[in-house]
Short mmCIF file of C-alpha atoms in Angstrom, two decimals:
data_model
loop_
_atom_site.label_atom_id
_atom_site.label_comp_id
_atom_site.label_asym_id
_atom_site.label_seq_id
_atom_site.Cartn_x
_atom_site.Cartn_y
_atom_site.Cartn_z
CA MET A 1 4.51 -0.68 -1.66
CA PRO A 2 1.67 -0.34 -3.63
CA ARG A 3 -0.42 1.41 -0.44
CA VAL A 4 2.79 3.79 0.08
CA LYS A 5 1.88 4.70 -3.77
CA ALA A 6 -1.54 5.22 -3.40
CA LEU A 7 -1.15 7.42 -0.12
CA THR A 8 1.74 9.39 -1.91
CA THR A 9 0.44 9.84 -5.65
CA GLY A 10 -3.39 9.55 -5.30
CA SER A 11 -3.18 6.86 -8.00
CA ILE A 12 -4.34 3.02 -8.10
CA PRO A 13 -1.63 0.63 -7.88
CA SER A 14 -1.60 -1.84 -10.51
CA PHE A 15 -0.75 -5.58 -10.36
CA LEU A 16 2.80 -4.85 -11.66
CA ASP A 17 3.34 -2.73 -8.22
CA VAL A 18 2.45 -5.92 -6.39
CA ILE A 19 5.02 -8.12 -7.98
CA LEU A 20 7.97 -5.27 -7.80
CA ASN A 21 6.85 -4.97 -4.09
CA PHE A 22 8.65 -8.33 -3.41
CA ALA A 23 11.70 -7.33 -5.17
CA GLU A 24 13.81 -5.34 -3.03
CA SER A 25 16.67 -4.40 -5.28
CA ASP A 26 14.23 -3.26 -7.95
CA GLN A 27 14.90 0.29 -8.86
CA THR A 28 11.95 0.37 -11.42
CA SER A 29 9.32 0.72 -8.71
CA SER A 30 11.04 4.01 -7.77
CA LEU A 31 8.54 7.03 -7.03
CA ALA A 32 11.64 9.69 -7.45
CA HIS A 33 10.23 11.15 -11.09
CA GLN A 34 6.47 10.85 -10.26
CA ASP A 35 4.45 13.70 -9.26
CA THR A 36 3.64 12.83 -5.22
CA TRP A 37 3.12 15.19 -2.61
CA LEU A 38 6.52 14.71 -1.13
CA ALA A 39 7.67 15.57 -4.50
CA GLN A 40 5.61 18.88 -4.12
CA MET A 41 6.85 19.69 -0.84
CA LYS A 42 10.69 19.23 -1.75
CA ALA A 43 10.07 21.62 -4.48
CA LYS A 44 9.18 24.48 -1.84
CA LYS A 45 12.35 24.17 -0.64
CA GLN A 46 11.22 25.88 2.44
CA ARG A 47 12.20 23.20 5.16
CA LYS A 48 13.62 19.85 5.17
CA LEU A 49 11.92 16.43 4.74
CA VAL A 50 12.69 13.83 7.74
CA MET A 51 12.00 9.84 7.70
CA TYR A 52 11.76 7.22 10.29
CA GLY A 53 11.04 3.74 9.87
CA ASP A 54 10.20 1.28 7.34
CA ASP A 55 12.79 1.58 4.70
CA THR A 56 10.56 1.41 1.68
CA TRP A 57 10.14 5.00 1.95
CA LEU A 58 13.78 5.21 1.11
CA LYS A 59 13.57 3.17 -1.69
CA LEU A 60 10.66 4.78 -3.21
CA PHE A 61 11.77 8.19 -2.75
CA PRO A 62 15.74 7.99 -3.00
CA GLU A 63 17.64 11.34 -2.22
CA THR A 64 13.90 12.70 -1.30
CA PHE A 65 14.48 13.09 2.70
CA ASP A 66 17.13 15.31 4.60
CA ARG A 67 17.28 13.21 7.57
CA ALA A 68 16.32 9.46 7.81
CA ASP A 69 16.89 6.37 9.59
CA GLY A 70 15.16 3.38 7.58
CA THR A 71 14.48 0.05 9.26
CA SER A 72 13.62 -3.37 7.03
CA SER A 73 10.33 -4.74 7.11
CA PHE A 74 11.28 -8.05 6.52
CA PHE A 75 12.42 -9.07 10.04
CA VAL A 76 8.57 -9.83 11.29
CA SER A 77 10.00 -11.46 14.62
CA ASP A 78 11.14 -8.08 15.61
CA PHE A 79 8.27 -6.19 17.60
CA THR A 80 10.18 -3.71 19.81
CA GLU A 81 13.53 -2.55 17.95
CA VAL A 82 11.98 -1.53 14.86
CA ASP A 83 9.71 0.79 16.60
CA ASN A 84 12.03 2.02 19.40
CA ASN A 85 14.30 2.91 16.16
CA VAL A 86 11.57 5.59 15.40
CA THR A 87 10.65 6.46 18.90
CA ARG A 88 14.03 7.66 20.07
CA HIS A 89 14.25 10.24 17.33
CA VAL A 90 10.46 11.68 18.26
CA PRO A 91 11.70 14.18 21.17
CA ASP A 92 14.65 15.75 19.17
CA GLU A 93 12.37 16.33 15.74
CA LEU A 94 9.53 18.06 17.94
CA ARG A 95 12.32 20.35 19.30
CA ASN A 96 13.61 20.95 15.72
CA GLU A 97 12.24 23.86 13.73
CA ASP A 98 13.99 22.81 10.44
CA TRP A 99 11.39 20.48 8.66
CA ASN A 100 8.12 20.59 7.40
CA VAL A 101 7.49 17.03 6.58
CA MET A 102 8.16 14.37 8.93
CA VAL A 103 6.98 10.64 8.07
CA MET A 104 7.00 7.81 10.81
CA HIS A 105 6.29 4.43 9.60
CA TYR A 106 5.83 2.18 12.49
CA LEU A 107 5.97 -1.28 11.98
CA GLY A 108 5.07 -3.29 15.29
CA LEU A 109 1.89 -3.87 14.99
CA ASP A 110 2.11 -5.28 11.46
CA HIS A 111 4.75 -7.64 12.59
CA ILE A 112 2.59 -8.69 15.67
CA GLY A 113 -0.01 -9.55 13.27
CA HIS A 114 1.84 -11.55 10.75
CA LYS A 115 3.32 -13.73 13.58
CA ALA A 116 0.66 -14.03 16.06
CA GLY A 117 -2.58 -12.63 14.64
CA PRO A 118 -4.75 -9.43 15.40
CA ARG A 119 -5.95 -11.04 18.85
CA SER A 120 -2.50 -11.56 20.24
CA PRO A 121 -1.50 -10.92 23.84
CA ASN A 122 1.07 -8.63 22.33
CA MET A 123 -1.37 -6.54 20.42
CA LEU A 124 -2.83 -4.64 23.12
CA PRO A 125 0.62 -3.03 24.98
CA LYS A 126 1.50 -2.24 21.27
CA GLN A 127 -1.30 -0.40 20.71
CA ARG A 128 -0.98 1.25 24.06
CA GLU A 129 2.63 2.37 22.96
CA MET A 130 1.39 3.93 19.79
CA ASP A 131 -1.17 5.83 21.65
CA GLY A 132 1.46 7.43 24.30
CA ILE A 133 3.31 8.24 20.94
CA VAL A 134 0.39 9.99 19.75
CA GLU A 135 -0.01 11.85 22.83
CA GLN A 136 3.50 12.85 23.11
CA ILE A 137 3.47 14.43 19.48
CA TYR A 138 -0.34 16.23 20.16
CA THR A 139 0.90 17.58 23.45
CA ALA A 140 3.86 19.10 21.46
CA MET A 141 1.54 20.59 19.17
CA LYS A 142 -0.38 22.31 21.50
CA THR A 143 2.38 23.61 23.74
CA ARG A 144 5.08 24.32 21.37
CA PRO A 145 4.58 27.51 19.08
CA HIS A 146 6.14 26.45 15.99
CA LEU A 147 3.93 23.19 15.99
CA ASN A 148 0.52 25.13 16.29
CA THR A 149 0.14 24.81 12.87
CA THR A 150 0.83 21.33 12.15
CA LEU A 151 -1.26 18.51 10.89
CA LEU A 152 -0.57 15.14 11.98
CA VAL A 153 -2.15 12.50 9.76
CA LEU A 154 -2.58 9.03 11.63
CA CYS A 155 -3.20 6.15 9.40
CA GLY A 156 -2.40 2.58 8.10
CA ASP A 157 -1.37 1.38 4.57
CA HIS A 158 -3.32 -1.91 5.21
CA GLY A 159 -5.44 -3.66 7.42
CA MET A 160 -5.27 -7.87 8.31
CA ASN A 161 -7.46 -10.38 8.50
CA ASP A 162 -7.80 -13.03 11.54
CA ALA A 163 -4.62 -14.71 10.74
CA GLY A 164 -2.71 -11.66 10.65
CA ASN A 165 -1.95 -11.51 6.95
CA HIS A 166 -3.00 -8.87 4.44
CA GLY A 167 -3.12 -8.66 0.37
CA GLY A 168 -6.44 -10.00 -0.21
CA SER A 169 -9.66 -8.39 -0.65
CA ALA A 170 -11.44 -9.27 2.78
CA PRO A 171 -12.98 -6.06 4.52
CA GLY A 172 -10.33 -6.53 7.53
CA GLU A 173 -7.49 -6.57 4.88
CA THR A 174 -8.58 -3.36 3.11
CA SER A 175 -10.08 -1.33 5.90
CA THR A 176 -7.79 0.86 7.95
CA ALA A 177 -8.13 3.90 10.38
CA LEU A 178 -7.79 7.56 9.29
CA VAL A 179 -7.59 10.48 11.56
CA PHE A 180 -6.52 14.14 11.09
CA ILE A 181 -5.12 15.77 14.10
CA SER A 182 -4.30 19.22 14.95
CA PRO A 183 -5.12 22.02 17.14
CA LYS A 184 -6.58 24.06 14.08
CA ILE A 185 -9.16 21.16 13.96
CA ASN A 186 -10.70 21.76 17.37
CA GLU A 187 -11.84 25.09 16.31
CA VAL A 188 -13.99 23.70 13.66
CA SER A 189 -14.54 20.26 14.94
CA LYS A 190 -18.38 19.15 16.39
CA GLY A 191 -16.95 16.75 18.47
CA LEU A 192 -17.59 13.07 18.10
CA VAL A 193 -18.76 10.31 20.12
CA SER A 194 -15.85 7.42 20.86
CA PRO A 195 -15.65 4.46 21.01
CA ILE A 196 -18.86 3.67 18.96
CA GLU A 197 -19.99 0.39 17.16
CA ALA A 198 -19.36 0.03 13.38
CA GLU A 199 -22.32 0.42 10.99
CA ASP A 200 -21.01 -1.99 8.84
CA GLU A 201 -17.98 -4.17 8.40
CA PHE A 202 -15.31 -1.76 9.74
CA LYS A 203 -17.44 1.41 9.00
CA PHE A 204 -17.45 3.94 11.78
CA TYR A 205 -17.60 7.72 11.25
CA SER A 206 -17.33 8.08 7.47
CA LYS A 207 -15.40 5.92 4.78
CA VAL A 208 -13.00 7.19 2.42
CA GLU A 209 -10.55 6.00 -0.33
CA GLN A 210 -7.16 5.85 0.71
CA SER A 211 -6.18 7.80 -2.52
CA ASP A 212 -8.60 10.59 -1.14
CA VAL A 213 -5.75 11.64 1.36
CA VAL A 214 -3.71 13.25 -1.38
CA PRO A 215 -6.15 15.92 -2.55
CA THR A 216 -7.07 16.79 0.84
CA LEU A 217 -3.35 17.24 1.76
CA ALA A 218 -3.00 19.34 -1.27
CA GLY A 219 -5.32 21.50 -0.25
CA LEU A 220 -4.56 21.74 3.72
CA LEU A 221 -0.87 22.19 2.80
CA GLY A 222 -1.16 24.62 0.04
CA PHE A 223 0.10 22.48 -3.18
CA PRO A 224 -1.09 21.47 -6.62
CA VAL A 225 -3.08 18.15 -6.50
CA PRO A 226 -0.45 15.58 -8.10
CA GLN A 227 -1.44 14.94 -11.93
CA ASN A 228 -1.97 11.37 -11.35
CA ASN A 229 -4.36 11.35 -8.34
CA LEU A 230 -7.61 9.68 -8.34
CA GLY A 231 -8.56 10.76 -4.77
CA VAL A 232 -11.45 13.03 -3.98
CA PHE A 233 -11.38 15.88 -1.39
CA ILE A 234 -12.68 14.65 1.86
CA SER A 235 -15.69 16.97 2.17
CA GLU A 236 -15.65 16.95 6.30
CA THR A 237 -12.16 18.93 6.26
CA LEU A 238 -13.94 21.68 4.13
CA ASP A 239 -15.24 23.18 7.46
CA LEU A 240 -11.53 24.59 7.98
CA TRP A 241 -12.32 27.25 5.44
CA LYS A 242 -14.69 30.02 6.52
CA GLN A 243 -15.30 31.49 3.00
CA GLU A 244 -17.69 29.07 0.62
CA GLY A 245 -15.66 30.66 -2.67
CA GLU A 246 -12.61 28.91 -0.87
CA LYS A 247 -14.35 25.57 -0.49
CA ILE A 248 -15.53 25.69 -4.09
CA ARG A 249 -11.92 26.71 -5.41
CA LEU A 250 -10.64 23.32 -3.81
CA LEU A 251 -13.30 21.09 -4.95
CA LEU A 252 -13.04 22.84 -8.31
CA GLN A 253 -9.20 22.33 -8.89
CA ASN A 254 -9.68 18.48 -7.72
CA ALA A 255 -12.58 18.24 -10.26
CA ARG A 256 -10.68 19.88 -12.94
CA GLN A 257 -7.33 17.52 -12.22
CA LEU A 258 -9.93 14.39 -12.60
CA LEU A 259 -11.44 15.89 -15.91
CA ARG A 260 -7.69 15.67 -17.38
CA ILE A 261 -7.46 11.94 -16.38
CA VAL A 262 -10.45 11.06 -17.81
CA ASP A 263 -9.95 13.15 -21.33
CA ALA A 264 -6.48 11.40 -21.35
CA GLY A 265 -8.49 7.92 -20.85
CA LEU A 266 -10.89 8.96 -23.87
CA SER A 267 -10.17 8.53 -27.72
CA GLY A 268 -11.25 11.38 -29.64
CA THR A 269 -13.57 14.01 -28.24
CA SER A 270 -13.14 15.28 -24.60
CA LEU A 271 -15.69 14.83 -21.89
CA GLU A 272 -16.92 18.84 -22.06
CA GLU A 273 -17.27 18.22 -25.68
CA ARG A 274 -18.85 15.02 -25.38
CA SER A 275 -21.53 16.63 -22.57
CA SER A 276 -22.41 19.43 -24.86
CA SER A 277 -24.27 17.12 -27.45
CA LEU A 278 -26.01 14.73 -24.60
CA ASP A 279 -29.31 14.84 -23.68
CA CYS A 280 -28.95 14.01 -19.93
CA SER A 281 -32.81 12.89 -19.67
CA ASP A 282 -32.00 9.87 -21.32
CA VAL A 283 -28.43 8.51 -20.73
CA ASN A 284 -27.24 4.89 -20.53
CA THR A 285 -23.26 4.42 -19.85
CA ASP A 286 -21.44 5.68 -16.82
CA MET A 287 -19.34 7.83 -18.93
CA ASP A 288 -22.27 9.61 -20.17
CA ARG A 289 -23.42 10.11 -16.74
CA LEU A 290 -19.96 11.63 -15.74
CA ALA A 291 -20.49 13.93 -18.94
CA CYS A 292 -23.85 15.06 -17.95
CA ASP A 293 -22.62 15.62 -14.27
CA TRP A 294 -19.85 18.19 -15.39
CA LYS A 295 -22.20 19.81 -17.76
CA GLN A 296 -24.28 20.63 -14.79
CA VAL A 297 -21.16 21.49 -13.09
CA SER A 298 -20.47 24.06 -15.87
CA GLU A 299 -23.77 25.43 -15.66
CA LEU A 300 -23.94 25.83 -12.01
CA LEU A 301 -20.65 27.92 -12.22
CA GLU A 302 -21.82 30.15 -15.06
CA ALA A 303 -25.15 30.50 -13.18
CA ASP A 304 -23.65 33.69 -11.17
CA ARG A 305 -25.52 33.34 -7.77
CA GLN A 306 -28.77 31.87 -8.77
CA TYR A 307 -27.58 28.74 -6.74
CA THR A 308 -26.14 28.05 -3.48
CA SER A 309 -22.64 27.45 -2.43
CA ASN A 310 -23.91 23.77 -1.02
CA GLU A 311 -25.75 22.96 -4.28
CA VAL A 312 -22.33 23.52 -6.09
CA ILE A 313 -20.29 21.67 -3.62
CA ALA A 314 -22.86 19.01 -3.67
CA GLN A 315 -22.47 18.62 -7.48
CA LEU A 316 -18.80 18.84 -7.72
CA ASN A 317 -18.78 15.99 -5.19
CA LYS A 318 -20.94 13.99 -7.30
CA PHE A 319 -18.99 14.48 -10.38
CA CYS A 320 -15.58 13.68 -8.39
CA LYS A 321 -16.77 10.82 -6.93
CA ARG A 322 -18.28 9.32 -10.25
CA ALA A 323 -15.09 9.92 -11.79
CA GLN A 324 -12.88 8.06 -9.25
CA SER A 325 -14.96 4.98 -9.29
CA ILE A 326 -14.90 4.92 -13.45
CA MET A 327 -11.28 5.59 -13.69
CA SER A 328 -10.33 3.14 -10.50
CA SER A 329 -12.29 0.41 -12.21
CA ALA A 330 -10.59 1.18 -15.69
CA ALA A 331 -6.79 1.01 -13.70
CA SER A 332 -7.87 -2.54 -12.42
CA ASN A 333 -10.10 -3.70 -15.70
CA TYR A 334 -7.59 -6.38 -16.66
CA ASP A 335 -8.54 -8.36 -20.01
CA MET A 336 -9.40 -11.84 -18.80
CA SER A 337 -9.40 -13.46 -21.99
CA LEU A 338 -5.73 -12.61 -22.37
CA ILE A 339 -5.11 -13.86 -19.01
CA SER A 340 -6.70 -16.95 -19.78
CA TYR A 341 -4.71 -17.35 -22.83
CA GLY A 342 -1.65 -17.00 -21.07
CA LEU A 343 -2.41 -19.15 -18.15
CA ILE A 344 -3.27 -21.86 -20.97
CA ILE A 345 0.14 -21.34 -22.63
CA ALA A 346 1.98 -21.51 -19.30
CA ILE A 347 0.17 -25.17 -18.68
CA LEU A 348 0.87 -26.36 -21.87
CA ALA A 349 4.53 -25.35 -21.78
CA ALA A 350 4.71 -26.98 -18.29
CA THR A 351 3.17 -30.23 -19.49
CA LEU A 352 5.51 -30.49 -22.66
CA ALA A 353 8.44 -29.60 -20.16
CA SER A 354 7.30 -32.34 -17.98
CA ILE A 355 6.93 -34.89 -20.91
CA ALA A 356 10.32 -34.05 -22.20
CA ALA A 357 12.03 -34.28 -18.66
CA PHE A 358 10.21 -37.54 -17.82
CA PRO A 359 12.86 -40.06 -19.12
CA THR A 360 15.50 -38.25 -17.16
CA LEU A 361 13.56 -38.07 -14.27
CA ARG A 362 12.60 -41.77 -14.31
CA GLN A 363 16.24 -42.93 -14.09
CA ALA A 364 16.70 -40.75 -10.97
CA GLY A 365 14.38 -42.58 -9.17
CA ALA A 366 13.54 -41.25 -5.86
CA ASN A 367 15.37 -38.04 -6.19
CA SER A 368 13.17 -36.88 -8.71
CA ILE A 369 9.88 -37.76 -6.48
CA PHE A 370 11.48 -35.39 -3.90
CA PHE A 371 12.61 -32.71 -6.37
CA ILE A 372 8.91 -32.61 -7.84
CA GLY A 373 7.30 -32.44 -4.52
CA ILE A 374 9.44 -29.47 -3.84
CA ILE A 375 8.44 -27.71 -6.90
CA THR A 376 4.77 -28.55 -6.58
CA ALA A 377 4.68 -27.35 -2.74
CA TYR A 378 6.54 -24.25 -3.45
CA SER A 379 4.42 -23.22 -6.37
CA ILE A 380 1.25 -24.06 -4.32
CA MET A 381 2.44 -21.73 -1.29
CA MET A 382 3.09 -18.74 -3.81
CA PHE A 383 -0.50 -18.40 -3.95
CA ALA A 384 -0.50 -17.63 0.01
CA SER A 385 -1.10 -14.03 1.52
CA SER A 386 2.15 -12.37 2.70
CA TYR A 387 4.29 -15.72 1.86
CA VAL A 388 7.28 -13.70 1.26
CA GLU A 389 7.66 -13.30 5.22
CA GLU A 390 7.40 -16.80 6.15
CA GLU A 391 9.35 -18.33 2.89
CA HIS A 392 12.37 -19.10 4.88
CA HIS A 393 10.61 -21.46 7.12
CA PHE A 394 9.67 -23.49 3.65
CA TRP A 395 13.19 -23.63 2.67
CA TYR A 396 14.42 -24.36 6.18
CA TRP A 397 12.45 -27.63 6.58
CA THR A 398 12.84 -28.80 2.81
CA ALA A 399 16.72 -28.42 3.20
CA SER A 400 16.78 -30.29 6.35
CA ALA A 401 14.40 -32.92 4.72
CA TRP A 402 16.77 -33.20 2.06
CA ILE A 403 19.78 -33.54 4.22
CA ILE A 404 18.33 -36.20 6.36
CA TYR A 405 17.22 -38.14 2.77
CA LEU A 406 20.71 -37.80 1.66
CA ALA A 407 21.87 -39.21 4.97
CA GLN A 408 19.91 -42.24 5.18
CA LYS A 409 20.68 -42.84 1.37
CA THR A 410 24.24 -42.75 1.94
CA GLN A 411 24.57 -44.30 5.58
CA VAL A 412 26.22 -47.80 5.48
CA SER A 413 24.50 -50.71 7.56
CA PRO A 414 27.04 -51.53 10.48
CA HIS A 415 26.07 -55.30 9.88
CA TYR A 416 27.41 -55.12 5.88
CA HIS A 417 30.88 -56.71 5.91
CA PRO A 418 32.12 -56.52 2.21
CA ALA A 419 33.49 -59.85 0.86
CA PRO A 420 37.46 -59.83 0.63
CA ARG A 421 38.95 -59.99 -2.70
CA SER A 422 39.99 -63.37 -4.09
CA ASN A 423 43.39 -64.08 -4.29
CA ILE A 424 43.51 -66.80 -6.63
CA LYS A 425 46.68 -67.01 -8.87
CA GLN A 426 46.34 -67.84 -12.41
CA PHE A 427 49.39 -70.40 -13.87
CA PRO A 428 49.77 -70.68 -17.72
CA GLU A 429 48.13 -73.62 -19.24
#
């Protein structure tokens, strides 16, 4: 869910989004009332929105899609049906002319990674299957007139580590592919050599933030940038616009939207007011540097042709990138002292509860040891990445062990014969 939020709103997911990701029945994590590119496309009321695949989209965006067929993402042993349920709709939808957005969220690769890791023998056939789907869609885009201006965005919501899990901060988990595909791009594409070796860990041609997809889609599809977006327009797509003024207009729209977010995060004066009184030759803080970047943008825009469009574009990109970096850091800048206090209080509460329960647990004997062992093991395993997909294994083996323990405890030895009752009759003295 957090990654889908980043791909649709352009905002940075919070720690609370990670927690709500595990609560399938939770409704507070819905993005139905937030400004997203899906909401912008829905508001146009031109054509329908359709969705196939991971039903997380249906929970996040209730009543958004006109046609949908969702599949639960928690049956990680299923490598086939979860994808077939998406693919079976593709031929019909490629013939339909009544939609302007189609979301397809395939789950097979993710499931294979969780169950067997990225080097599983099932991985390569599944990748070839996905290649075939992309080829089928692109062929239709080239040959069917109503799809000639369609944009196919091929991306992943997350990567995976060597064990096939994700949720951590390793490069393999936070890096994923992003490809923009359209017959229109061929008109301006310079052509790229493929395959190539990575310059750095999982860095190939260029590197962008996941949130950058949102303002780029806004420019390509013609709708306002969502108000909570922290993404920056992907500069490689600017060549799709012939006129330099259009390129500057798109980046300026993105810059002004980011400026509003920065101003909302500041107390007191706005960034523009702050920049007017700054000596940009001597600045010490990131916020002052950002104010100077905006001051230079304003000067370039007011200069009236004294500067080239490339200089204006470069300065707009510089401002947007710095604003993104500052606000993204602020969104994940947690107060570690408060977190430490909370951790100390939790440990103290657990200690006091254990002391209070100790007399009762001591009387329970071996039963209490088993109970404490379950709680301890479960608590430790909650720190594991993607544990939610494997939790059933823990409870399966725990329940089995408990049943075996009870059976052993209550079993009567076959060599044990209870003594018969005494029939001694008492007589009065």
